[in-house]
Each structure stands twice: as C-alpha cells, then as structure tokens.
Amino acid sequence: MVHLSAEEKAAVSSLQGKVKVDVVGGETLGRLLVVYPWTQRFFDSFGDLSSPDAIMSNGKVKAHGKKVVNSLINGLKNLDNLKGAFAKLSELHCDKLHVDPENFKLLGNVMVCVLARHFGKEFTPQVQAVFQKVLAGVANALAHKYH
Amino acid sequence: MSLTKAERTVILSMWDKISTQADAIGTQALERLFASYPQTKTYFPHFDLHPGSAHMRVHGAKVVAALGEAVKSIDNIGGALAKLSELHAYILRVDPVNFKLLSHCLLVTVASHFPADFTADAHTAWDKFLSIVSCVLTEKYR
C-alpha cells in the first residue's frame, strides 16, 4: 500500500489527466528496448527490433507500450491495495512471462524519463518523487506473487 | 562496456548545450535525488539541503563540473577522474547503489531541460556514459 499525502496527491493530479497514454506508452517501452537491449529477450515475436528507429516505430511495441502504461496509470487509482490490484498480473509475469522483477524497476525509471521529457518544468522534483513512489509500489506489487 | 563513436559524438554535442546551464542542472539533479531518495541525504548531514540553498548550488555545480572533465577526456574517463575515484573510495565511501540513483536523476533533469535533444539514442549514450563514470568512481572501493 502506498500512502500519498494531500500535497503529493495534488502534485500528481494535474499531470495525471494530461498523460497521453498511447504516446507515453509507446515511447516508454521503445526506450526500454533501445537503452537496455537485453530486455528485448521478452519480445521475440515483435518483429523488427534491429535498430533504435525500427524499435521506436514498431507498431507492436507501441500497442504493447500503451497496454503497459495504461496498467501503470491504473496503479494511481488503486494505491490502497496495489498488491490486490496487480495480483493476477503478478502471477502472469512469473508463471507465464518469466520476467525478472528487476525489469519492472528499469521500465519505471524509463517512464519517469519520458514523463520528464514531455512535461519539462512541470515535472518538478516533487512530482517526480511521487511517481517514483507509486511506480516502486507497483513494481513491488507485480513481484509479490513470485515463487 | 564502452562508448561507440556515435555515442561519443552525441554526448559531446549535447554537452555544449548542457554546459550553458551546468549549475542549474547539477543543482536540480541533486534536488531530485534528495526528493525521490531521501536516504541519500544521510551523506550530507553538514549541508543545508533546502532547494536553492548555497550548499546545493555549490555542490550541484561541482558535480556537473566533474562530468564536464569526464566529457573533455571522454577517451580516458579513468584518468580524468582518478583523484575523484580515490576521494570516493577512501574518504567519502558513498555506497555504490547511490551512483545509479544520481545517474537516473541526472538523466531526468537533462530530459526535462532538453526534450528534443534527448532522443532514444541520446538516452542510451548518456545512460552508458554515467554508468562508466559510476564504475570509475567505485573502482578503488576494494
């Protein structure tokens, strides 16, 4: 469970509504695959990942990125029970997808960089801190059912 | 891990822009570090860590100046930062995990200041460069 103070909630609420999930999602997953190329191991079926340009313009990357970031933004609506909200996804990532939880931290940090790029000055240190807190909570929740 | 020619070029060209706002960027990166990772403040009990304090400005400027030295000698970062490496190993002894945290906050600061320049390629180059700097600064730890 992640507890945000009233100030922290306020800091984030103005940005929350402005996040263009399809743009941020595609860019986040794309950058994960470019900056940390070993993460491509999970995406053999995604077609051409042979260069940064190929990755950033890949339709499957964009679609899947949107799915992932949608799910992360939903985390903001379930702060009282992240473990419950992400239980099924946690089982999926362990049992079917076999994803090392370290990757959740990598993706979270890439998303923070993308948000900073899109929102510039508006993405203040205080806003960043709240997103880091929430994303860390989501990463924990996603790892919770691992066995 | 070492930088490709293309990555070096990206870093050198971005550094020209970054250096015009070096102090502000260094200060903001530290502000982000202390806000997101409050445990990092434990290394600065002797500082006034309020945003905009003289301590923050001076130290932020110091950090970015050191990165500038590394950029200037990008083919020999180990040599350029040898003294800093000893300082961190024998005097400061900052736990190695914290270099990743500061590196991340530097990336976020650069991304927010230079959104158009911070392409996926630039993101990769800077992440690699900061990893190399972090390695150099911790290589004498034991």
PDB file of C-alpha atoms in Angstrom:
ATOM      1  CA  MET A   1       0.000   0.000   0.000  1.00  0.00           C
ATOM      2  CA  VAL A   2       1.363   3.413  -0.977  1.00  0.00           C
ATOM      3  CA  HIS A   3       0.276   6.357   1.112  1.00  0.00           C
ATOM      4  CA  LEU A   4       0.324   9.782  -0.515  1.00  0.00           C
ATOM      5  CA  SER A   5      -0.138  12.979   1.480  1.00  0.00           C
ATOM      6  CA  ALA A   6      -2.610  15.589   0.281  1.00  0.00           C
ATOM      7  CA  GLU A   7       0.280  17.615  -1.168  1.00  0.00           C
ATOM      8  CA  GLU A   8       1.642  14.584  -3.001  1.00  0.00           C
ATOM      9  CA  LYS A   9      -1.777  13.791  -4.462  1.00  0.00           C
ATOM     10  CA  ALA A  10      -2.160  17.405  -5.569  1.00  0.00           C
ATOM     11  CA  ALA A  11       1.317  17.413  -7.103  1.00  0.00           C
ATOM     12  CA  VAL A  12       0.405  14.474  -9.302  1.00  0.00           C
ATOM     13  CA  SER A  13      -3.259  15.070 -10.072  1.00  0.00           C
ATOM     14  CA  SER A  14      -2.696  17.869 -12.563  1.00  0.00           C
ATOM     15  CA  LEU A  15      -0.299  15.707 -14.580  1.00  0.00           C
ATOM     16  CA  GLN A  16      -2.319  12.507 -14.317  1.00  0.00           C
ATOM     17  CA  GLY A  17      -5.059  13.687 -16.642  1.00  0.00           C
ATOM     18  CA  LYS A  18      -2.607  15.059 -19.212  1.00  0.00           C
ATOM     19  CA  VAL A  19      -0.617  11.882 -19.771  1.00  0.00           C
ATOM     20  CA  LYS A  20      -1.197  10.747 -23.389  1.00  0.00           C
ATOM     21  CA  VAL A  21      -1.075   7.044 -22.710  1.00  0.00           C
ATOM     22  CA  ASP A  22      -0.529   5.937 -26.300  1.00  0.00           C
ATOM     23  CA  VAL A  23       2.376   8.343 -26.863  1.00  0.00           C
ATOM     24  CA  VAL A  24       3.999   7.865 -23.441  1.00  0.00           C
ATOM     25  CA  GLY A  25       3.373   4.106 -23.566  1.00  0.00           C
ATOM     26  CA  GLY A  26       4.985   3.531 -26.938  1.00  0.00           C
ATOM     27  CA  GLU A  27       7.931   5.757 -26.130  1.00  0.00           C
ATOM     28  CA  THR A  28       8.460   4.146 -22.705  1.00  0.00           C
ATOM     29  CA  LEU A  29       8.548   0.571 -23.963  1.00  0.00           C
ATOM     30  CA  GLY A  30      10.551   1.589 -27.043  1.00  0.00           C
ATOM     31  CA  ARG A  31      13.189   3.331 -24.957  1.00  0.00           C
ATOM     32  CA  LEU A  32      13.392   0.340 -22.591  1.00  0.00           C
ATOM     33  CA  LEU A  33      14.236  -1.879 -25.571  1.00  0.00           C
ATOM     34  CA  VAL A  34      16.738   0.641 -27.002  1.00  0.00           C
ATOM     35  CA  VAL A  35      18.527   1.730 -23.835  1.00  0.00           C
ATOM     36  CA  TYR A  36      18.559  -1.746 -22.225  1.00  0.00           C
ATOM     37  CA  PRO A  37      18.726  -4.050 -25.257  1.00  0.00           C
ATOM     38  CA  TRP A  38      18.810  -7.219 -23.167  1.00  0.00           C
ATOM     39  CA  THR A  39      15.123  -6.572 -22.368  1.00  0.00           C
ATOM     40  CA  GLN A  40      14.364  -7.493 -25.988  1.00  0.00           C
ATOM     41  CA  ARG A  41      14.601 -11.115 -24.826  1.00  0.00           C
ATOM     42  CA  PHE A  42      10.918 -10.967 -23.883  1.00  0.00           C
ATOM     43  CA  PHE A  43       9.757  -9.744 -27.262  1.00  0.00           C
ATOM     44  CA  ASP A  44      10.949 -12.255 -29.894  1.00  0.00           C
ATOM     45  CA  SER A  45       7.533 -12.152 -31.564  1.00  0.00           C
ATOM     46  CA  PHE A  46       7.524  -8.389 -32.038  1.00  0.00           C
ATOM     47  CA  GLY A  47       9.244  -8.364 -35.439  1.00  0.00           C
ATOM     48  CA  ASP A  48      11.881  -5.821 -36.394  1.00  0.00           C
ATOM     49  CA  LEU A  49      13.836  -4.610 -33.340  1.00  0.00           C
ATOM     50  CA  SER A  50      17.100  -4.290 -35.260  1.00  0.00           C
ATOM     51  CA  SER A  51      17.750  -0.568 -34.676  1.00  0.00           C
ATOM     52  CA  PRO A  52      16.546   2.287 -32.452  1.00  0.00           C
ATOM     53  CA  ASP A  53      14.490   3.662 -35.378  1.00  0.00           C
ATOM     54  CA  ALA A  54      12.948   0.250 -36.064  1.00  0.00           C
ATOM     55  CA  ILE A  55      12.080  -0.180 -32.386  1.00  0.00           C
ATOM     56  CA  MET A  56      10.593   3.285 -31.866  1.00  0.00           C
ATOM     57  CA  SER A  57       8.383   2.954 -34.979  1.00  0.00           C
ATOM     58  CA  ASN A  58       7.378  -0.682 -34.381  1.00  0.00           C
ATOM     59  CA  GLY A  59       3.577  -0.994 -34.207  1.00  0.00           C
ATOM     60  CA  LYS A  60       3.612  -3.921 -31.762  1.00  0.00           C
ATOM     61  CA  VAL A  61       5.935  -2.014 -29.436  1.00  0.00           C
ATOM     62  CA  LYS A  62       3.590   0.974 -29.475  1.00  0.00           C
ATOM     63  CA  ALA A  63       0.491  -1.140 -28.854  1.00  0.00           C
ATOM     64  CA  HIS A  64       2.054  -3.101 -26.048  1.00  0.00           C
ATOM     65  CA  GLY A  65       3.592   0.017 -24.520  1.00  0.00           C
ATOM     66  CA  LYS A  66       0.139   1.580 -24.385  1.00  0.00           C
ATOM     67  CA  LYS A  67      -1.211  -1.518 -22.590  1.00  0.00           C
ATOM     68  CA  VAL A  68       1.593  -1.462 -20.036  1.00  0.00           C
ATOM     69  CA  VAL A  69       1.415   2.257 -19.255  1.00  0.00           C
ATOM     70  CA  ASN A  70      -2.391   2.107 -19.006  1.00  0.00           C
ATOM     71  CA  SER A  71      -1.890  -0.519 -16.344  1.00  0.00           C
ATOM     72  CA  LEU A  72       0.702   1.597 -14.531  1.00  0.00           C
ATOM     73  CA  ILE A  73      -1.562   4.660 -14.557  1.00  0.00           C
ATOM     74  CA  ASN A  74      -4.298   2.443 -13.091  1.00  0.00           C
ATOM     75  CA  GLY A  75      -1.909   1.940 -10.196  1.00  0.00           C
ATOM     76  CA  LEU A  76      -2.585   5.549  -9.301  1.00  0.00           C
ATOM     77  CA  LYS A  77      -6.250   4.658  -8.762  1.00  0.00           C
ATOM     78  CA  ASN A  78      -5.502   1.658  -6.521  1.00  0.00           C
ATOM     79  CA  LEU A  79      -2.909   2.936  -4.103  1.00  0.00           C
ATOM     80  CA  ASP A  80      -4.780   1.446  -1.131  1.00  0.00           C
ATOM     81  CA  ASN A  81      -4.424  -2.054  -2.451  1.00  0.00           C
ATOM     82  CA  LEU A  82      -1.727  -2.344  -5.094  1.00  0.00           C
ATOM     83  CA  LYS A  83      -0.980  -5.965  -4.227  1.00  0.00           C
ATOM     84  CA  GLY A  84      -4.609  -6.902  -4.758  1.00  0.00           C
ATOM     85  CA  ALA A  85      -4.964  -4.834  -7.918  1.00  0.00           C
ATOM     86  CA  PHE A  86      -1.874  -6.381  -9.524  1.00  0.00           C
ATOM     87  CA  ALA A  87      -2.199  -9.959  -8.151  1.00  0.00           C
ATOM     88  CA  LYS A  88      -3.291 -11.540 -11.423  1.00  0.00           C
ATOM     89  CA  LEU A  89      -0.700  -9.615 -13.438  1.00  0.00           C
ATOM     90  CA  SER A  90       1.945 -10.691 -10.925  1.00  0.00           C
ATOM     91  CA  GLU A  91       1.076 -14.353 -11.441  1.00  0.00           C
ATOM     92  CA  LEU A  92       1.136 -13.839 -15.204  1.00  0.00           C
ATOM     93  CA  HIS A  93       4.589 -12.206 -15.156  1.00  0.00           C
ATOM     94  CA  CYS A  94       6.004 -15.009 -13.003  1.00  0.00           C
ATOM     95  CA  ASP A  95       4.318 -18.135 -14.319  1.00  0.00           C
ATOM     96  CA  LYS A  96       3.790 -17.374 -17.982  1.00  0.00           C
ATOM     97  CA  LEU A  97       6.076 -14.497 -18.967  1.00  0.00           C
ATOM     98  CA  HIS A  98       9.037 -15.370 -16.666  1.00  0.00           C
ATOM     99  CA  VAL A  99      10.081 -11.739 -16.276  1.00  0.00           C
ATOM    100  CA  ASP A 100      12.805 -10.893 -13.739  1.00  0.00           C
ATOM    101  CA  PRO A 101      11.253  -8.246 -11.426  1.00  0.00           C
ATOM    102  CA  GLU A 102      14.382  -6.126 -11.931  1.00  0.00           C
ATOM    103  CA  ASN A 103      12.824  -5.204 -15.265  1.00  0.00           C
ATOM    104  CA  PHE A 104       9.864  -3.527 -13.520  1.00  0.00           C
ATOM    105  CA  LYS A 105      12.303  -1.042 -11.959  1.00  0.00           C
ATOM    106  CA  LEU A 106      14.017  -0.434 -15.295  1.00  0.00           C
ATOM    107  CA  LEU A 107      10.687   0.225 -17.027  1.00  0.00           C
ATOM    108  CA  GLY A 108       9.510   2.502 -14.218  1.00  0.00           C
ATOM    109  CA  ASN A 109      12.649   4.620 -14.458  1.00  0.00           C
ATOM    110  CA  VAL A 110      12.408   4.858 -18.249  1.00  0.00           C
ATOM    111  CA  MET A 111       8.796   6.014 -17.847  1.00  0.00           C
ATOM    112  CA  VAL A 112       9.966   8.747 -15.439  1.00  0.00           C
ATOM    113  CA  CYS A 113      12.481   9.954 -18.076  1.00  0.00           C
ATOM    114  CA  VAL A 114       9.738  10.004 -20.722  1.00  0.00           C
ATOM    115  CA  LEU A 115       7.383  11.966 -18.453  1.00  0.00           C
ATOM    116  CA  ALA A 116      10.206  14.442 -17.749  1.00  0.00           C
ATOM    117  CA  ARG A 117      10.767  14.865 -21.485  1.00  0.00           C
ATOM    118  CA  HIS A 118       7.062  15.500 -22.151  1.00  0.00           C
ATOM    119  CA  PHE A 119       6.292  17.739 -19.191  1.00  0.00           C
ATOM    120  CA  GLY A 120       9.588  19.620 -18.773  1.00  0.00           C
ATOM    121  CA  LYS A 121       9.479  22.133 -15.914  1.00  0.00           C
ATOM    122  CA  GLU A 122       6.063  20.823 -14.819  1.00  0.00           C
ATOM    123  CA  PHE A 123       7.723  17.530 -13.896  1.00  0.00           C
ATOM    124  CA  THR A 124       9.200  19.048 -10.745  1.00  0.00           C
ATOM    125  CA  PRO A 125      11.376  17.133  -8.252  1.00  0.00           C
ATOM    126  CA  GLN A 126       8.282  16.818  -6.026  1.00  0.00           C
ATOM    127  CA  VAL A 127       6.139  15.364  -8.832  1.00  0.00           C
ATOM    128  CA  GLN A 128       8.963  13.004  -9.808  1.00  0.00           C
ATOM    129  CA  ALA A 129       9.252  11.814  -6.203  1.00  0.00           C
ATOM    130  CA  VAL A 130       5.566  10.883  -6.112  1.00  0.00           C
ATOM    131  CA  PHE A 131       5.775   8.985  -9.397  1.00  0.00           C
ATOM    132  CA  GLN A 132       8.893   7.143  -8.166  1.00  0.00           C
ATOM    133  CA  LYS A 133       6.981   6.172  -5.001  1.00  0.00           C
ATOM    134  CA  VAL A 134       3.950   4.922  -6.916  1.00  0.00           C
ATOM    135  CA  LEU A 135       5.999   3.076  -9.543  1.00  0.00           C
ATOM    136  CA  ALA A 136       8.089   1.411  -6.817  1.00  0.00           C
ATOM    137  CA  GLY A 137       4.838   0.309  -5.172  1.00  0.00           C
ATOM    138  CA  VAL A 138       3.572  -1.102  -8.465  1.00  0.00           C
ATOM    139  CA  ALA A 139       6.886  -2.908  -9.069  1.00  0.00           C
ATOM    140  CA  ASN A 140       6.631  -4.472  -5.600  1.00  0.00           C
ATOM    141  CA  ALA A 141       3.038  -5.498  -6.226  1.00  0.00           C
ATOM    142  CA  LEU A 142       3.987  -7.092  -9.554  1.00  0.00           C
ATOM    143  CA  ALA A 143       6.729  -9.098  -7.843  1.00  0.00           C
ATOM    144  CA  HIS A 144       4.566 -10.067  -4.873  1.00  0.00           C
ATOM    145  CA  LYS A 145       3.198 -13.353  -6.248  1.00  0.00           C
ATOM    146  CA  TYR A 146       6.553 -14.622  -7.488  1.00  0.00           C
ATOM    147  CA  HIS A 147       7.584 -18.006  -6.218  1.00  0.00           C
TER     148      HIS A 147
ATOM    149  CA  MET B   1      31.116  -1.573 -21.701  1.00  0.00           C
ATOM    150  CA  SER B   2      32.479   1.316 -23.734  1.00  0.00           C
ATOM    151  CA  LEU B   3      31.076   4.147 -25.801  1.00  0.00           C
ATOM    152  CA  THR B   4      30.769   3.841 -29.580  1.00  0.00           C
ATOM    153  CA  LYS B   5      31.985   6.674 -31.815  1.00  0.00           C
ATOM    154  CA  ALA B   6      28.370   7.706 -32.432  1.00  0.00           C
ATOM    155  CA  GLU B   7      27.651   7.794 -28.703  1.00  0.00           C
ATOM    156  CA  ARG B   8      30.705   9.952 -28.051  1.00  0.00           C
ATOM    157  CA  THR B   9      29.544  12.390 -30.739  1.00  0.00           C
ATOM    158  CA  VAL B  10      26.059  12.614 -29.198  1.00  0.00           C
ATOM    159  CA  ILE B  11      27.496  13.317 -25.749  1.00  0.00           C
ATOM    160  CA  LEU B  12      29.958  15.940 -26.968  1.00  0.00           C
ATOM    161  CA  SER B  13      27.317  17.808 -28.949  1.00  0.00           C
ATOM    162  CA  MET B  14      24.774  17.733 -26.110  1.00  0.00           C
ATOM    163  CA  TRP B  15      27.426  18.814 -23.622  1.00  0.00           C
ATOM    164  CA  ASP B  16      27.785  22.142 -25.420  1.00  0.00           C
ATOM    165  CA  LYS B  17      24.139  22.873 -24.614  1.00  0.00           C
ATOM    166  CA  ILE B  18      24.218  21.363 -21.117  1.00  0.00           C
ATOM    167  CA  SER B  19      27.271  23.369 -20.090  1.00  0.00           C
ATOM    168  CA  THR B  20      25.390  26.642 -20.670  1.00  0.00           C
ATOM    169  CA  GLN B  21      23.083  25.649 -17.787  1.00  0.00           C
ATOM    170  CA  ALA B  22      25.543  23.466 -15.916  1.00  0.00           C
ATOM    171  CA  ASP B  23      24.997  24.818 -12.416  1.00  0.00           C
ATOM    172  CA  ALA B  24      21.202  24.771 -12.648  1.00  0.00           C
ATOM    173  CA  ILE B  25      21.256  21.219 -13.968  1.00  0.00           C
ATOM    174  CA  GLY B  26      23.594  19.988 -11.245  1.00  0.00           C
ATOM    175  CA  THR B  27      21.528  21.644  -8.539  1.00  0.00           C
ATOM    176  CA  GLN B  28      18.253  20.280  -9.901  1.00  0.00           C
ATOM    177  CA  ALA B  29      19.650  16.753 -10.213  1.00  0.00           C
ATOM    178  CA  LEU B  30      20.595  16.854  -6.526  1.00  0.00           C
ATOM    179  CA  GLU B  31      17.164  18.251  -5.629  1.00  0.00           C
ATOM    180  CA  ARG B  32      15.550  15.355  -7.493  1.00  0.00           C
ATOM    181  CA  LEU B  33      17.880  12.872  -5.780  1.00  0.00           C
ATOM    182  CA  PHE B  34      17.026  14.085  -2.281  1.00  0.00           C
ATOM    183  CA  ALA B  35      13.268  14.321  -3.058  1.00  0.00           C
ATOM    184  CA  SER B  36      12.905  10.838  -4.585  1.00  0.00           C
ATOM    185  CA  TYR B  37      15.530   9.043  -2.493  1.00  0.00           C
ATOM    186  CA  PRO B  38      15.594  10.706   0.927  1.00  0.00           C
ATOM    187  CA  GLN B  39      18.080   8.127   2.222  1.00  0.00           C
ATOM    188  CA  THR B  40      20.750   9.839   0.079  1.00  0.00           C
ATOM    189  CA  LYS B  41      20.549  12.842   2.392  1.00  0.00           C
ATOM    190  CA  THR B  42      22.409  10.801   5.004  1.00  0.00           C
ATOM    191  CA  TYR B  43      25.641  11.665   3.209  1.00  0.00           C
ATOM    192  CA  PHE B  44      25.060  15.382   3.737  1.00  0.00           C
ATOM    193  CA  PRO B  45      24.277  15.981   7.437  1.00  0.00           C
ATOM    194  CA  HIS B  46      26.502  19.052   7.281  1.00  0.00           C
ATOM    195  CA  PHE B  47      24.602  20.658   4.379  1.00  0.00           C
ATOM    196  CA  ASP B  48      21.576  22.899   4.160  1.00  0.00           C
ATOM    197  CA  LEU B  49      19.587  20.818   1.665  1.00  0.00           C
ATOM    198  CA  HIS B  50      16.704  23.210   1.072  1.00  0.00           C
ATOM    199  CA  PRO B  51      16.153  23.743  -2.655  1.00  0.00           C
ATOM    200  CA  GLY B  52      18.141  26.760  -3.770  1.00  0.00           C
ATOM    201  CA  SER B  53      20.488  26.798  -0.784  1.00  0.00           C
ATOM    202  CA  ALA B  54      24.092  27.886  -1.322  1.00  0.00           C
ATOM    203  CA  HIS B  55      25.266  24.373  -0.394  1.00  0.00           C
ATOM    204  CA  MET B  56      23.025  22.830  -3.057  1.00  0.00           C
ATOM    205  CA  ARG B  57      24.147  25.289  -5.729  1.00  0.00           C
ATOM    206  CA  VAL B  58      27.841  24.887  -4.981  1.00  0.00           C
ATOM    207  CA  HIS B  59      27.682  21.115  -4.794  1.00  0.00           C
ATOM    208  CA  GLY B  60      25.491  20.788  -7.883  1.00  0.00           C
ATOM    209  CA  ALA B  61      27.990  22.903  -9.807  1.00  0.00           C
ATOM    210  CA  LYS B  62      30.840  20.696  -8.553  1.00  0.00           C
ATOM    211  CA  VAL B  63      29.121  17.503  -9.709  1.00  0.00           C
ATOM    212  CA  VAL B  64      28.449  18.822 -13.209  1.00  0.00           C
ATOM    213  CA  ALA B  65      31.962  20.287 -13.484  1.00  0.00           C
ATOM    214  CA  ALA B  66      33.342  16.810 -12.789  1.00  0.00           C
ATOM    215  CA  LEU B  67      31.100  15.361 -15.506  1.00  0.00           C
ATOM    216  CA  GLY B  68      32.484  18.064 -17.785  1.00  0.00           C
ATOM    217  CA  GLU B  69      36.011  16.847 -17.075  1.00  0.00           C
ATOM    218  CA  ALA B  70      34.913  13.340 -17.994  1.00  0.00           C
ATOM    219  CA  VAL B  71      33.339  14.604 -21.236  1.00  0.00           C
ATOM    220  CA  LYS B  72      36.513  16.545 -22.116  1.00  0.00           C
ATOM    221  CA  SER B  73      38.542  13.354 -21.698  1.00  0.00           C
ATOM    222  CA  ILE B  74      35.878  11.008 -22.953  1.00  0.00           C
ATOM    223  CA  ASP B  75      38.504   8.594 -24.257  1.00  0.00           C
ATOM    224  CA  ASN B  76      40.122   8.350 -20.837  1.00  0.00           C
ATOM    225  CA  ILE B  77      37.483   8.875 -18.181  1.00  0.00           C
ATOM    226  CA  GLY B  78      39.510   6.775 -15.703  1.00  0.00           C
ATOM    227  CA  GLY B  79      42.428   9.137 -15.985  1.00  0.00           C
ATOM    228  CA  ALA B  80      40.305  12.275 -15.817  1.00  0.00           C
ATOM    229  CA  LEU B  81      38.511  11.174 -12.642  1.00  0.00           C
ATOM    230  CA  ALA B  82      41.379   9.346 -10.895  1.00  0.00           C
ATOM    231  CA  LYS B  83      41.534  11.797  -7.985  1.00  0.00           C
ATOM    232  CA  LEU B  84      37.735  11.762  -7.554  1.00  0.00           C
ATOM    233  CA  SER B  85      37.838   7.982  -7.622  1.00  0.00           C
ATOM    234  CA  GLU B  86      40.262   7.958  -4.701  1.00  0.00           C
ATOM    235  CA  LEU B  87      38.195  10.533  -2.837  1.00  0.00           C
ATOM    236  CA  HIS B  88      35.065   8.373  -3.119  1.00  0.00           C
ATOM    237  CA  ALA B  89      36.915   5.167  -2.176  1.00  0.00           C
ATOM    238  CA  TYR B  90      38.890   6.338   0.829  1.00  0.00           C
ATOM    239  CA  ILE B  91      37.153   9.429   2.192  1.00  0.00           C
ATOM    240  CA  LEU B  92      33.523   9.666   1.074  1.00  0.00           C
ATOM    241  CA  ARG B  93      32.758   5.937   0.782  1.00  0.00           C
ATOM    242  CA  VAL B  94      29.316   6.526  -0.729  1.00  0.00           C
ATOM    243  CA  ASP B  95      27.572   3.168  -1.133  1.00  0.00           C
ATOM    244  CA  PRO B  96      27.758   2.150  -4.802  1.00  0.00           C
ATOM    245  CA  VAL B  97      23.974   1.835  -5.144  1.00  0.00           C
ATOM    246  CA  ASN B  98      23.686   5.619  -4.907  1.00  0.00           C
ATOM    247  CA  PHE B  99      25.569   6.272  -8.137  1.00  0.00           C
ATOM    248  CA  LYS B 100      22.690   4.659 -10.047  1.00  0.00           C
ATOM    249  CA  LEU B 101      20.221   6.901  -8.224  1.00  0.00           C
ATOM    250  CA  LEU B 102      22.120  10.117  -9.022  1.00  0.00           C
ATOM    251  CA  SER B 103      22.698   8.986 -12.613  1.00  0.00           C
ATOM    252  CA  HIS B 104      18.938   8.450 -13.027  1.00  0.00           C
ATOM    253  CA  CYS B 105      18.192  11.915 -11.596  1.00  0.00           C
ATOM    254  CA  LEU B 106      20.748  13.476 -13.956  1.00  0.00           C
ATOM    255  CA  LEU B 107      19.013  11.771 -16.899  1.00  0.00           C
ATOM    256  CA  VAL B 108      15.611  13.037 -15.723  1.00  0.00           C
ATOM    257  CA  THR B 109      16.986  16.585 -15.374  1.00  0.00           C
ATOM    258  CA  VAL B 110      18.539  16.529 -18.844  1.00  0.00           C
ATOM    259  CA  ALA B 111      15.314  15.057 -20.301  1.00  0.00           C
ATOM    260  CA  SER B 112      13.206  17.832 -18.802  1.00  0.00           C
ATOM    261  CA  HIS B 113      15.572  20.601 -19.972  1.00  0.00           C
ATOM    262  CA  PHE B 114      16.341  19.287 -23.466  1.00  0.00           C
ATOM    263  CA  PRO B 115      13.311  17.232 -24.583  1.00  0.00           C
ATOM    264  CA  ALA B 116      14.070  17.479 -28.300  1.00  0.00           C
ATOM    265  CA  ASP B 117      17.740  16.519 -27.937  1.00  0.00           C
ATOM    266  CA  PHE B 118      17.038  13.647 -25.530  1.00  0.00           C
ATOM    267  CA  THR B 119      16.288  11.097 -28.254  1.00  0.00           C
ATOM    268  CA  ALA B 120      16.354   7.344 -27.585  1.00  0.00           C
ATOM    269  CA  ASP B 121      19.950   7.300 -28.919  1.00  0.00           C
ATOM    270  CA  ALA B 122      20.960  10.183 -26.660  1.00  0.00           C
ATOM    271  CA  HIS B 123      19.235   8.486 -23.705  1.00  0.00           C
ATOM    272  CA  THR B 124      21.308   5.356 -24.356  1.00  0.00           C
ATOM    273  CA  ALA B 125      24.556   7.280 -24.745  1.00  0.00           C
ATOM    274  CA  TRP B 126      24.055   9.269 -21.532  1.00  0.00           C
ATOM    275  CA  ASP B 127      22.962   6.197 -19.558  1.00  0.00           C
ATOM    276  CA  LYS B 128      26.116   4.382 -20.695  1.00  0.00           C
ATOM    277  CA  PHE B 129      28.356   7.388 -20.045  1.00  0.00           C
ATOM    278  CA  LEU B 130      27.016   7.817 -16.496  1.00  0.00           C
ATOM    279  CA  SER B 131      27.429   4.070 -15.876  1.00  0.00           C
ATOM    280  CA  ILE B 132      31.064   4.333 -16.910  1.00  0.00           C
ATOM    281  CA  VAL B 133      31.595   7.358 -14.660  1.00  0.00           C
ATOM    282  CA  SER B 134      29.966   5.466 -11.776  1.00  0.00           C
ATOM    283  CA  CYS B 135      32.253   2.475 -12.399  1.00  0.00           C
ATOM    284  CA  VAL B 136      35.328   4.698 -12.374  1.00  0.00           C
ATOM    285  CA  LEU B 137      34.260   6.339  -9.129  1.00  0.00           C
ATOM    286  CA  THR B 138      33.774   2.990  -7.379  1.00  0.00           C
ATOM    287  CA  GLU B 139      36.637   1.008  -8.893  1.00  0.00           C
ATOM    288  CA  LYS B 140      39.035   1.585  -5.980  1.00  0.00           C
ATOM    289  CA  TYR B 141      36.490   0.653  -3.287  1.00  0.00           C
ATOM    290  CA  ARG B 142      38.119  -2.718  -2.656  1.00  0.00           C
TER     291      ARG B 142
END
